[in-house]
Amino acid sequence: MAEKTQHDSYPCEVIGHVESPFKEKFGIPRQPGLVAAEGNLRMLPPYDDPVMFEGLDGFSHIWLTFVFHANRAQGWQPRVRPPRLGGNARVGVFASRAPFRPNHLGLSVVELLAIDNRDGVRLRLRGLDLLDGTPVLDIKPYVPYTDGIEGAVGGFAPAAPEARLAVAFTAEAEAQLAGRSQLRALIVETLSLDPRPAYHADDPGRVYGVRLVDVDVRWRVVAGRIEVMGLPPTR
Amino acid sequence: MAEKTQHDSYPCEVIGHVESPFKEKFGIPRQPGLVAAEGNLRMLPPYDDPVMFEGLDGFSHIWLTFVFHANRAQGWQPRVRPPRLGGNARVGVFASRAPFRPNHLGLSVVELLAIDNRDGVRLRLRGLDLLDGTPVLDIKPYVPYTDGIEGAVGGFAPAAPEARLAVAFTAEAEAQLAGRSQLRALIVETLSLDPRPAYHADDPGRVYGVRLVDVDVRWRVVAGRIEVMGLPPTR
């Protein structure tokens, strides 16, 4: 990293926090909208005044500017290895949306389901790719005519990842999911994206854990498909 | 405004500055892409290392997260009057992209024309809606499959503003523009959007000045069209 020079800095205050089913970084979808994960944005005072959100309910989607707070301690790198390139090729950090970036700012567009004003303001969201507890710095409406650019060219990420792995459950896991169809759907969607780091592909028997909602989903890859082995509670 | 509570705050360092033809707030297009204004993002060290931009040239557009630095002194308001609603109706600040917002963060998608590595890094951009000197906090590639949302609903701004005013030049102004076709085109595009505040519509003879590049464009509205009266240099 080149020498550090002192520049102007702007303090950005947290205006709210995300309540998400993703309880740890491992397993979080790498872009919003890939998994129909639902959650909330809980506003902090004085940003929890319902008048600040008047008219937002006419928009189907919103932008969240947030902080990759769990990655700040590790600083930033000039080049990163995007999962989309198999984890081997490197690109410049500004050519990626990687969390290990200067200022650790994130940007995510999510579906706005509802604005709950019963006790402060809580935005109900779908399509989250954010860690539980993520601090949010700004909210803006998604404006289709300016944000949806026809003919834009997407470099090394020209289209959504199409390959999804099949997800099967052991009898034990299936029993643990009785009556929890929403959690089951979240597990299928999340694991079908194959959260394994690319450099683990040669270790197919390895057992992984992904914390979703209130369970620790234990899973492995068997013959090219995901097998969910069990889901002990995390709390 | 409700009482102020102390929350976590993240310092965000300026990584570069925008070089823009828009030299004052008045007259700047209200969204990116409405005017083909060209400019640059000049990176500051250590963020001016070409390796940090490797692979970005494959993307046609980029997101800039920036600070509305010229609006910070005025603080923020819980509700704003968007120009799109004629300047009368108010909406919540988080339902708008107004600059008078908590943290004064802006978000703009612009076309990436080229990456100039000859002396540090300078990104050549088109479609700017940013004030000259705007401090930038982050750069991300525009990823079409996740950022371009089909069927998104745009609230009170469902489509680009279609009404554009005709722009005519006096003989004096035309003479001053001899040999400056690019500046002339920028003036036509910028003024055709009618930068007047809505509450001035009943004062049609009023003369305005808009600083573009190195001139102060003097103009007024005559019989429903813009008349450019002259353009004395600003420096």
Short mmCIF file of C-alpha atoms in Angstrom, two decimals:
data_model
loop_
_atom_site.label_atom_id
_atom_site.label_comp_id
_atom_site.label_asym_id
_atom_site.label_seq_id
_atom_site.Cartn_x
_atom_site.Cartn_y
_atom_site.Cartn_z
CA MET A 1 0.00 0.00 0.00
CA ALA A 2 1.33 3.43 -0.90
CA GLU A 3 2.13 5.97 1.77
CA LYS A 4 -0.77 7.44 3.65
CA THR A 5 -1.66 11.08 3.17
CA GLN A 6 -4.03 13.02 5.37
CA HIS A 7 -7.23 14.02 3.56
CA ASP A 8 -10.49 15.58 4.56
CA SER A 9 -12.74 13.21 6.39
CA TYR A 10 -16.50 13.39 6.96
CA PRO A 11 -18.05 11.81 10.04
CA CYS A 12 -21.00 9.65 9.02
CA GLU A 13 -23.45 8.87 11.75
CA VAL A 14 -25.38 5.62 11.95
CA ILE A 15 -29.09 6.29 11.32
CA GLY A 16 -30.34 2.73 11.81
CA HIS A 17 -29.42 -0.94 11.99
CA VAL A 18 -30.36 -3.94 9.87
CA GLU A 19 -32.15 -6.89 11.44
CA SER A 20 -31.23 -9.78 9.17
CA PRO A 21 -31.48 -13.58 9.18
CA PHE A 22 -27.74 -13.67 8.32
CA LYS A 23 -25.97 -13.90 11.65
CA GLU A 24 -22.40 -14.24 10.38
CA LYS A 25 -20.53 -13.19 7.24
CA PHE A 26 -20.12 -16.74 5.88
CA GLY A 27 -23.04 -17.68 3.67
CA ILE A 28 -24.38 -14.18 2.95
CA PRO A 29 -25.40 -13.83 -0.70
CA ARG A 30 -22.86 -11.82 -2.62
CA GLN A 31 -25.41 -9.43 -4.10
CA PRO A 32 -28.87 -8.31 -3.03
CA GLY A 33 -31.93 -9.93 -4.57
CA LEU A 34 -30.35 -13.38 -5.06
CA VAL A 35 -32.16 -14.73 -2.00
CA ALA A 36 -35.62 -13.60 -0.87
CA ALA A 37 -34.30 -13.03 2.65
CA GLU A 38 -36.56 -10.78 4.69
CA GLY A 39 -35.51 -8.46 7.45
CA ASN A 40 -35.87 -4.95 8.79
CA LEU A 41 -34.15 -1.64 9.01
CA ARG A 42 -34.75 -0.28 12.48
CA MET A 43 -34.23 3.49 12.58
CA LEU A 44 -32.51 5.28 15.45
CA PRO A 45 -33.80 8.57 16.87
CA PRO A 46 -34.02 11.30 15.62
CA TYR A 47 -34.17 9.46 12.27
CA ASP A 48 -37.21 7.45 13.34
CA ASP A 49 -39.71 10.23 12.67
CA PRO A 50 -42.42 8.96 10.27
CA VAL A 51 -42.51 12.31 8.42
CA MET A 52 -38.98 11.59 7.14
CA PHE A 53 -40.42 8.65 5.15
CA GLU A 54 -43.55 10.26 3.68
CA GLY A 55 -43.83 9.29 0.02
CA LEU A 56 -41.28 6.49 0.24
CA ASP A 57 -44.06 3.89 0.19
CA GLY A 58 -44.63 4.71 -3.50
CA PHE A 59 -41.25 3.21 -4.36
CA SER A 60 -40.83 -0.55 -4.70
CA HIS A 61 -37.10 -0.57 -3.92
CA ILE A 62 -34.63 1.48 -1.89
CA TRP A 63 -30.87 1.95 -1.74
CA LEU A 64 -29.07 1.43 1.52
CA THR A 65 -25.65 2.95 2.06
CA PHE A 66 -24.10 0.98 4.88
CA VAL A 67 -20.81 0.13 6.58
CA PHE A 68 -19.13 -3.28 6.27
CA HIS A 69 -18.59 -3.03 10.00
CA ALA A 70 -17.37 -6.60 10.44
CA ASN A 71 -14.58 -6.04 7.91
CA ARG A 72 -13.24 -2.72 9.13
CA ALA A 73 -10.64 -4.15 11.48
CA GLN A 74 -8.94 -5.90 8.56
CA GLY A 75 -8.48 -2.66 6.58
CA TRP A 76 -8.49 -2.63 2.79
CA GLN A 77 -6.54 -4.14 -0.07
CA PRO A 78 -5.68 -2.59 -3.45
CA ARG A 79 -6.74 -5.80 -5.22
CA VAL A 80 -9.30 -8.44 -4.36
CA ARG A 81 -10.30 -11.91 -5.63
CA PRO A 82 -13.99 -11.74 -6.57
CA PRO A 83 -15.94 -14.98 -6.04
CA ARG A 84 -17.32 -14.47 -9.56
CA LEU A 85 -13.86 -15.14 -10.97
CA GLY A 86 -13.50 -18.38 -9.03
CA GLY A 87 -11.50 -16.76 -6.27
CA ASN A 88 -8.26 -16.91 -8.25
CA ALA A 89 -8.09 -13.90 -10.58
CA ARG A 90 -7.62 -10.53 -8.94
CA VAL A 91 -9.17 -7.20 -9.84
CA GLY A 92 -8.76 -3.72 -8.42
CA VAL A 93 -10.79 -3.07 -5.30
CA PHE A 94 -12.69 -0.26 -7.08
CA ALA A 95 -13.66 -2.71 -9.84
CA SER A 96 -15.41 -4.81 -7.19
CA ARG A 97 -17.96 -4.47 -4.44
CA ALA A 98 -15.73 -6.27 -1.99
CA PRO A 99 -15.98 -5.24 1.68
CA PHE A 100 -12.22 -4.76 2.13
CA ARG A 101 -12.31 -1.30 0.55
CA PRO A 102 -11.38 2.23 1.57
CA ASN A 103 -14.07 3.60 3.93
CA HIS A 104 -15.74 0.14 3.97
CA LEU A 105 -18.90 1.59 2.44
CA GLY A 106 -21.49 -0.77 1.01
CA LEU A 107 -24.39 -0.16 -1.33
CA SER A 108 -27.37 -2.48 -1.62
CA VAL A 109 -30.73 -2.20 -3.34
CA VAL A 110 -33.53 -4.04 -1.56
CA GLU A 111 -37.26 -4.42 -1.94
CA LEU A 112 -39.34 -2.23 0.37
CA LEU A 113 -42.23 -4.31 1.67
CA ALA A 114 -43.71 -1.93 4.21
CA ILE A 115 -43.05 0.99 6.52
CA ASP A 116 -44.03 0.17 10.07
CA ASN A 117 -44.65 3.35 12.08
CA ARG A 118 -46.14 1.76 15.17
CA ASP A 119 -43.07 2.33 17.34
CA GLY A 120 -40.57 4.65 15.70
CA VAL A 121 -39.89 3.53 12.13
CA ARG A 122 -39.05 0.04 10.96
CA LEU A 123 -38.70 -0.65 7.24
CA ARG A 124 -39.63 -4.19 6.21
CA LEU A 125 -37.26 -5.38 3.48
CA ARG A 126 -36.75 -8.33 1.14
CA GLY A 127 -33.72 -9.47 -0.84
CA LEU A 128 -31.21 -8.63 1.86
CA ASP A 129 -27.52 -9.45 1.46
CA LEU A 130 -26.57 -7.83 4.77
CA LEU A 131 -25.22 -9.08 8.04
CA ASP A 132 -27.42 -8.76 11.10
CA GLY A 133 -26.58 -5.52 12.90
CA THR A 134 -25.21 -3.73 9.82
CA PRO A 135 -25.08 0.03 10.47
CA VAL A 136 -26.87 2.11 7.83
CA LEU A 137 -25.81 5.64 6.89
CA ASP A 138 -28.39 6.60 4.26
CA ILE A 139 -31.62 5.55 2.55
CA LYS A 140 -32.63 6.69 -0.92
CA PRO A 141 -35.49 5.70 -3.20
CA TYR A 142 -34.61 3.55 -6.22
CA VAL A 143 -35.48 5.77 -9.19
CA PRO A 144 -35.96 3.45 -12.17
CA TYR A 145 -35.42 6.00 -14.92
CA THR A 146 -31.98 6.99 -13.66
CA ASP A 147 -30.83 3.86 -11.79
CA GLY A 148 -31.88 1.24 -14.35
CA ILE A 149 -29.48 1.85 -17.22
CA GLU A 150 -30.42 0.13 -20.46
CA GLY A 151 -27.47 -1.37 -22.27
CA ALA A 152 -25.04 -0.99 -19.38
CA VAL A 153 -22.07 -3.36 -19.65
CA GLY A 154 -21.17 -5.38 -16.59
CA GLY A 155 -17.50 -6.30 -16.95
CA PHE A 156 -16.64 -9.59 -15.28
CA ALA A 157 -20.14 -9.89 -13.75
CA PRO A 158 -22.36 -9.59 -16.84
CA ALA A 159 -25.23 -11.69 -15.50
CA ALA A 160 -26.56 -13.24 -12.33
CA PRO A 161 -24.89 -16.48 -11.27
CA GLU A 162 -27.05 -19.16 -12.90
CA ALA A 163 -25.59 -22.33 -11.48
CA ARG A 164 -27.35 -23.31 -8.32
CA LEU A 165 -26.72 -26.54 -6.47
CA ALA A 166 -29.51 -28.85 -5.45
CA VAL A 167 -30.14 -28.87 -1.70
CA ALA A 168 -31.23 -32.05 0.13
CA PHE A 169 -32.00 -32.58 3.81
CA THR A 170 -31.27 -35.54 6.02
CA ALA A 171 -34.25 -36.98 7.85
CA GLU A 172 -32.92 -35.43 11.06
CA ALA A 173 -32.66 -31.97 9.48
CA GLU A 174 -36.10 -32.30 7.92
CA ALA A 175 -37.56 -33.16 11.32
CA GLN A 176 -35.92 -30.12 12.88
CA LEU A 177 -37.54 -27.94 10.21
CA ALA A 178 -41.08 -29.17 10.85
CA GLY A 179 -43.43 -26.17 10.80
CA ARG A 180 -40.70 -23.74 9.67
CA SER A 181 -41.26 -23.51 5.93
CA GLN A 182 -39.90 -19.98 5.70
CA LEU A 183 -36.62 -20.95 7.33
CA ARG A 184 -36.44 -24.02 5.11
CA ALA A 185 -36.85 -21.89 1.98
CA LEU A 186 -34.17 -19.48 3.21
CA ILE A 187 -31.76 -22.38 3.77
CA VAL A 188 -32.40 -23.79 0.30
CA GLU A 189 -31.92 -20.44 -1.41
CA THR A 190 -28.85 -19.48 0.57
CA LEU A 191 -27.01 -22.80 0.26
CA SER A 192 -27.94 -23.31 -3.40
CA LEU A 193 -25.59 -20.40 -4.17
CA ASP A 194 -22.74 -22.53 -2.78
CA PRO A 195 -21.12 -20.28 -0.18
CA ARG A 196 -17.89 -22.32 -0.12
CA PRO A 197 -14.70 -20.40 -0.81
CA ALA A 198 -13.41 -21.48 -4.21
CA TYR A 199 -10.22 -22.88 -2.71
CA HIS A 200 -12.22 -25.46 -0.77
CA ALA A 201 -13.56 -27.15 -3.91
CA ASP A 202 -10.97 -29.92 -3.59
CA ASP A 203 -12.14 -30.82 -0.08
CA PRO A 204 -15.63 -32.09 -0.84
CA GLY A 205 -16.33 -33.91 2.41
CA ARG A 206 -15.77 -30.87 4.61
CA VAL A 207 -18.61 -29.93 6.96
CA TYR A 208 -19.67 -26.29 7.12
CA GLY A 209 -21.86 -24.29 9.45
CA VAL A 210 -23.95 -21.27 8.44
CA ARG A 211 -25.86 -19.31 11.07
CA LEU A 212 -29.30 -18.39 9.81
CA VAL A 213 -31.99 -16.87 12.02
CA ASP A 214 -31.69 -18.94 15.22
CA VAL A 215 -30.02 -22.10 13.94
CA ASP A 216 -26.55 -23.21 12.93
CA VAL A 217 -27.10 -25.01 9.63
CA ARG A 218 -24.59 -27.88 9.33
CA TRP A 219 -24.03 -28.95 5.74
CA ARG A 220 -21.62 -30.55 3.30
CA VAL A 221 -21.34 -31.20 -0.41
CA VAL A 222 -21.99 -34.79 -1.48
CA ALA A 223 -21.76 -35.76 -5.16
CA GLY A 224 -22.22 -32.18 -6.33
CA ARG A 225 -25.24 -31.40 -4.20
CA ILE A 226 -25.67 -29.75 -0.83
CA GLU A 227 -26.72 -32.01 2.01
CA VAL A 228 -28.11 -30.34 5.13
CA MET A 229 -27.12 -32.60 7.99
CA GLY A 230 -28.76 -30.86 10.92
CA LEU A 231 -29.51 -27.51 12.43
CA PRO A 232 -28.79 -27.14 16.15
CA PRO A 233 -30.10 -23.90 17.67
CA THR A 234 -27.61 -21.09 18.22
CA ARG A 235 -29.43 -19.55 21.18
CA MET B 1 -36.37 18.08 14.60
CA ALA B 2 -36.51 15.57 17.42
CA GLU B 3 -33.92 15.52 20.17
CA LYS B 4 -30.42 14.50 19.18
CA THR B 5 -29.01 11.23 20.44
CA GLN B 6 -25.39 10.21 20.20
CA HIS B 7 -24.83 7.28 17.84
CA ASP B 8 -21.83 5.52 16.40
CA SER B 9 -20.13 7.50 13.70
CA TYR B 10 -17.73 6.33 11.00
CA PRO B 11 -15.11 8.69 9.62
CA CYS B 12 -15.20 8.62 5.82
CA GLU B 13 -12.09 9.87 4.11
CA VAL B 14 -12.16 11.66 0.78
CA ILE B 15 -10.54 9.45 -1.90
CA GLY B 16 -10.81 11.91 -4.80
CA HIS B 17 -12.48 15.04 -6.16
CA VAL B 18 -14.76 15.68 -9.10
CA GLU B 19 -13.69 18.09 -11.83
CA SER B 20 -16.99 19.23 -13.31
CA PRO B 21 -18.23 21.94 -15.69
CA PHE B 22 -20.83 22.86 -13.02
CA LYS B 23 -19.18 25.59 -10.97
CA GLU B 24 -22.10 26.40 -8.67
CA LYS B 25 -25.12 24.53 -7.34
CA PHE B 26 -27.67 26.51 -9.39
CA GLY B 27 -28.27 24.87 -12.74
CA ILE B 28 -26.89 21.40 -11.94
CA PRO B 29 -29.14 18.66 -13.41
CA ARG B 30 -31.19 17.01 -10.70
CA GLN B 31 -30.20 13.49 -11.69
CA PRO B 32 -27.21 12.01 -13.51
CA GLY B 33 -27.46 11.21 -17.20
CA LEU B 34 -29.89 14.02 -18.05
CA VAL B 35 -27.08 16.12 -19.53
CA ALA B 36 -24.03 14.68 -21.34
CA ALA B 37 -21.73 16.77 -19.15
CA GLU B 38 -18.17 15.45 -19.13
CA GLY B 39 -15.69 15.73 -16.33
CA ASN B 40 -13.19 13.79 -14.28
CA LEU B 41 -12.69 12.11 -10.97
CA ARG B 42 -9.15 12.90 -9.84
CA MET B 43 -7.97 10.37 -7.24
CA LEU B 44 -5.94 11.32 -4.18
CA PRO B 45 -2.98 9.24 -2.97
CA PRO B 46 -2.87 6.45 -1.88
CA TYR B 47 -6.09 5.82 -3.83
CA ASP B 48 -4.46 6.80 -7.13
CA ASP B 49 -2.69 3.46 -7.66
CA PRO B 50 -3.68 2.03 -11.07
CA VAL B 51 -3.88 -1.51 -9.65
CA MET B 52 -6.90 -0.43 -7.62
CA PHE B 53 -8.81 0.06 -10.89
CA GLU B 54 -7.82 -3.11 -12.76
CA GLY B 55 -10.90 -4.60 -14.42
CA LEU B 56 -13.02 -1.48 -13.98
CA ASP B 57 -12.62 -0.62 -17.67
CA GLY B 58 -14.92 -3.55 -18.50
CA PHE B 59 -17.84 -1.70 -16.92
CA SER B 60 -19.68 1.01 -18.83
CA HIS B 61 -20.96 2.83 -15.73
CA ILE B 62 -19.86 3.39 -12.14
CA TRP B 63 -21.46 4.50 -8.89
CA LEU B 64 -19.99 7.41 -7.00
CA THR B 65 -20.74 7.86 -3.32
CA PHE B 66 -20.03 11.48 -2.56
CA VAL B 67 -20.66 14.27 -0.07
CA PHE B 68 -23.01 17.19 -0.78
CA HIS B 69 -20.25 19.35 0.68
CA ALA B 70 -21.81 22.69 -0.32
CA ASN B 71 -25.00 21.82 1.59
CA ARG B 72 -23.51 20.58 4.83
CA ALA B 73 -23.50 23.93 6.59
CA GLN B 74 -27.28 24.12 6.26
CA GLY B 75 -27.88 20.80 8.00
CA TRP B 76 -30.83 18.60 7.12
CA GLN B 77 -34.60 18.77 7.11
CA PRO B 78 -37.12 16.01 7.87
CA ARG B 79 -39.15 16.96 4.78
CA VAL B 80 -38.15 18.48 1.46
CA ARG B 81 -39.88 19.93 -1.61
CA PRO B 82 -38.72 17.93 -4.63
CA PRO B 83 -38.51 19.90 -7.91
CA ARG B 84 -40.39 16.99 -9.50
CA LEU B 85 -43.47 17.93 -7.52
CA GLY B 86 -43.32 21.55 -8.63
CA GLY B 87 -41.56 22.70 -5.49
CA ASN B 88 -44.80 22.84 -3.51
CA ALA B 89 -45.61 19.38 -2.21
CA ARG B 90 -43.34 18.01 0.48
CA VAL B 91 -42.06 14.47 0.97
CA GLY B 92 -39.89 12.88 3.62
CA VAL B 93 -36.18 13.44 3.13
CA PHE B 94 -35.59 9.68 2.84
CA ALA B 95 -38.16 9.53 0.01
CA SER B 96 -35.98 11.96 -1.94
CA ARG B 97 -32.41 12.36 -3.07
CA ALA B 98 -32.27 15.91 -1.77
CA PRO B 99 -28.89 17.16 -0.52
CA PHE B 100 -30.24 18.42 2.81
CA ARG B 101 -30.18 14.95 4.34
CA PRO B 102 -28.58 13.29 7.34
CA ASN B 103 -24.87 12.66 6.59
CA HIS B 104 -25.26 14.61 3.29
CA LEU B 105 -24.34 11.51 1.28
CA GLY B 106 -25.01 11.50 -2.45
CA LEU B 107 -25.17 8.65 -4.93
CA SER B 108 -24.74 9.10 -8.65
CA VAL B 109 -24.28 6.68 -11.54
CA VAL B 110 -22.16 8.05 -14.37
CA GLU B 111 -20.72 6.74 -17.59
CA LEU B 112 -17.06 5.70 -17.42
CA LEU B 113 -15.35 6.92 -20.59
CA ALA B 114 -11.74 6.08 -19.78
CA ILE B 115 -9.22 5.51 -17.02
CA ASP B 116 -6.24 7.79 -17.44
CA ASN B 117 -3.18 6.39 -15.62
CA ARG B 118 -0.59 8.79 -16.95
CA ASP B 119 -0.24 10.73 -13.70
CA GLY B 120 -1.93 8.99 -10.80
CA VAL B 121 -5.47 8.01 -11.76
CA ARG B 122 -8.09 10.21 -13.39
CA LEU B 123 -11.44 8.70 -14.39
CA ARG B 124 -13.06 10.37 -17.39
CA LEU B 125 -16.82 10.55 -16.86
CA ARG B 126 -19.98 11.56 -18.71
CA GLY B 127 -23.47 12.36 -17.48
CA LEU B 128 -22.31 14.21 -14.37
CA ASP B 129 -24.75 15.92 -12.04
CA LEU B 130 -22.07 16.98 -9.59
CA LEU B 131 -20.64 20.28 -8.46
CA ASP B 132 -17.01 20.99 -9.30
CA GLY B 133 -14.85 19.95 -6.35
CA THR B 134 -17.30 17.38 -4.97
CA PRO B 135 -15.50 15.04 -2.54
CA VAL B 136 -15.91 11.34 -3.38
CA LEU B 137 -15.90 8.58 -0.75
CA ASP B 138 -16.31 5.44 -2.84
CA ILE B 139 -16.41 4.04 -6.38
CA LYS B 140 -18.22 0.86 -7.35
CA PRO B 141 -18.91 -0.77 -10.70
CA TYR B 142 -22.51 -0.60 -11.96
CA VAL B 143 -23.60 -4.25 -12.07
CA PRO B 144 -26.54 -4.43 -14.50
CA TYR B 145 -28.03 -7.69 -13.26
CA THR B 146 -28.41 -6.44 -9.70
CA ASP B 147 -28.67 -2.65 -10.16
CA GLY B 148 -31.10 -2.57 -13.08
CA ILE B 149 -34.34 -3.79 -11.54
CA GLU B 150 -37.03 -4.71 -14.04
CA GLY B 151 -40.47 -3.61 -13.00
CA ALA B 152 -39.28 -1.34 -10.18
CA VAL B 153 -41.86 1.32 -9.29
CA GLY B 154 -40.63 4.90 -9.01
CA GLY B 155 -43.08 6.68 -6.73
CA PHE B 156 -43.44 10.37 -7.55
CA ALA B 157 -40.59 10.21 -10.11
CA PRO B 158 -41.78 7.40 -12.41
CA ALA B 159 -40.03 8.68 -15.55
CA ALA B 160 -37.44 11.16 -16.72
CA PRO B 161 -38.64 14.75 -17.00
CA GLU B 162 -39.80 15.00 -20.61
CA ALA B 163 -40.56 18.67 -20.96
CA ARG B 164 -37.54 20.54 -22.19
CA LEU B 165 -37.59 24.20 -23.09
CA ALA B 166 -36.20 25.46 -26.40
CA VAL B 167 -32.95 27.39 -26.01
CA ALA B 168 -32.13 30.36 -28.25
CA PHE B 169 -29.02 32.58 -28.29
CA THR B 170 -28.75 36.30 -28.90
CA ALA B 171 -26.31 37.34 -31.61
CA GLU B 172 -23.90 38.50 -28.91
CA ALA B 173 -24.02 35.15 -27.10
CA GLU B 174 -23.65 33.24 -30.35
CA ALA B 175 -20.54 35.27 -31.20
CA GLN B 176 -19.03 34.54 -27.79
CA LEU B 177 -19.53 30.81 -28.43
CA ALA B 178 -17.69 30.78 -31.77
CA GLY B 179 -15.48 27.71 -31.91
CA ARG B 180 -16.85 26.28 -28.64
CA SER B 181 -19.42 23.78 -29.84
CA GLN B 182 -19.02 21.53 -26.79
CA LEU B 183 -19.73 24.38 -24.38
CA ARG B 184 -22.67 25.44 -26.55
CA ALA B 185 -24.15 21.93 -26.38
CA LEU B 186 -23.67 21.84 -22.61
CA ILE B 187 -25.49 25.18 -22.25
CA VAL B 188 -28.41 23.99 -24.40
CA GLU B 189 -28.79 20.73 -22.50
CA THR B 190 -28.43 22.29 -19.06
CA LEU B 191 -30.81 25.21 -19.59
CA SER B 192 -33.39 23.14 -21.49
CA LEU B 193 -34.12 21.42 -18.16
CA ASP B 194 -35.24 24.84 -16.82
CA PRO B 195 -33.21 25.25 -13.63
CA ARG B 196 -35.53 27.95 -12.25
CA PRO B 197 -37.00 27.34 -8.82
CA ALA B 198 -40.72 26.65 -9.24
CA TYR B 199 -41.65 29.70 -7.17
CA HIS B 200 -40.04 31.97 -9.79
CA ALA B 201 -42.43 30.91 -12.54
CA ASP B 202 -44.49 34.06 -12.04
CA ASP B 203 -41.46 36.32 -12.63
CA PRO B 204 -40.77 35.55 -16.27
CA GLY B 205 -38.53 38.51 -17.09
CA ARG B 206 -35.97 37.72 -14.39
CA VAL B 207 -32.36 37.34 -15.53
CA TYR B 208 -30.39 34.38 -14.22
CA GLY B 209 -26.73 33.46 -14.25
CA VAL B 210 -25.38 29.90 -14.37
CA ARG B 211 -21.66 29.29 -14.13
CA LEU B 212 -20.58 26.61 -16.60
CA VAL B 213 -16.94 25.76 -17.31
CA ASP B 214 -15.31 29.23 -17.51
CA VAL B 215 -18.31 31.44 -18.30
CA ASP B 216 -21.25 32.95 -16.47
CA VAL B 217 -24.21 32.16 -18.72
CA ARG B 218 -26.76 35.01 -18.48
CA TRP B 219 -30.25 33.95 -19.51
CA ARG B 220 -33.92 34.59 -19.10
CA VAL B 221 -37.22 33.04 -20.13
CA VAL B 222 -39.04 34.84 -22.95
CA ALA B 223 -42.38 33.54 -24.21
CA GLY B 224 -41.78 30.06 -22.80
CA ARG B 225 -38.31 29.61 -24.20
CA ILE B 226 -34.84 30.17 -22.79
CA GLU B 227 -32.90 33.08 -24.24
CA VAL B 228 -29.15 33.12 -23.63
CA MET B 229 -28.22 36.80 -23.49
CA GLY B 230 -24.46 36.60 -23.09
CA LEU B 231 -21.68 34.72 -21.36
CA PRO B 232 -19.01 36.84 -19.71
CA PRO B 233 -15.97 34.87 -18.51
CA THR B 234 -15.79 34.01 -14.82
CA ARG B 235 -11.98 33.90 -14.64
#
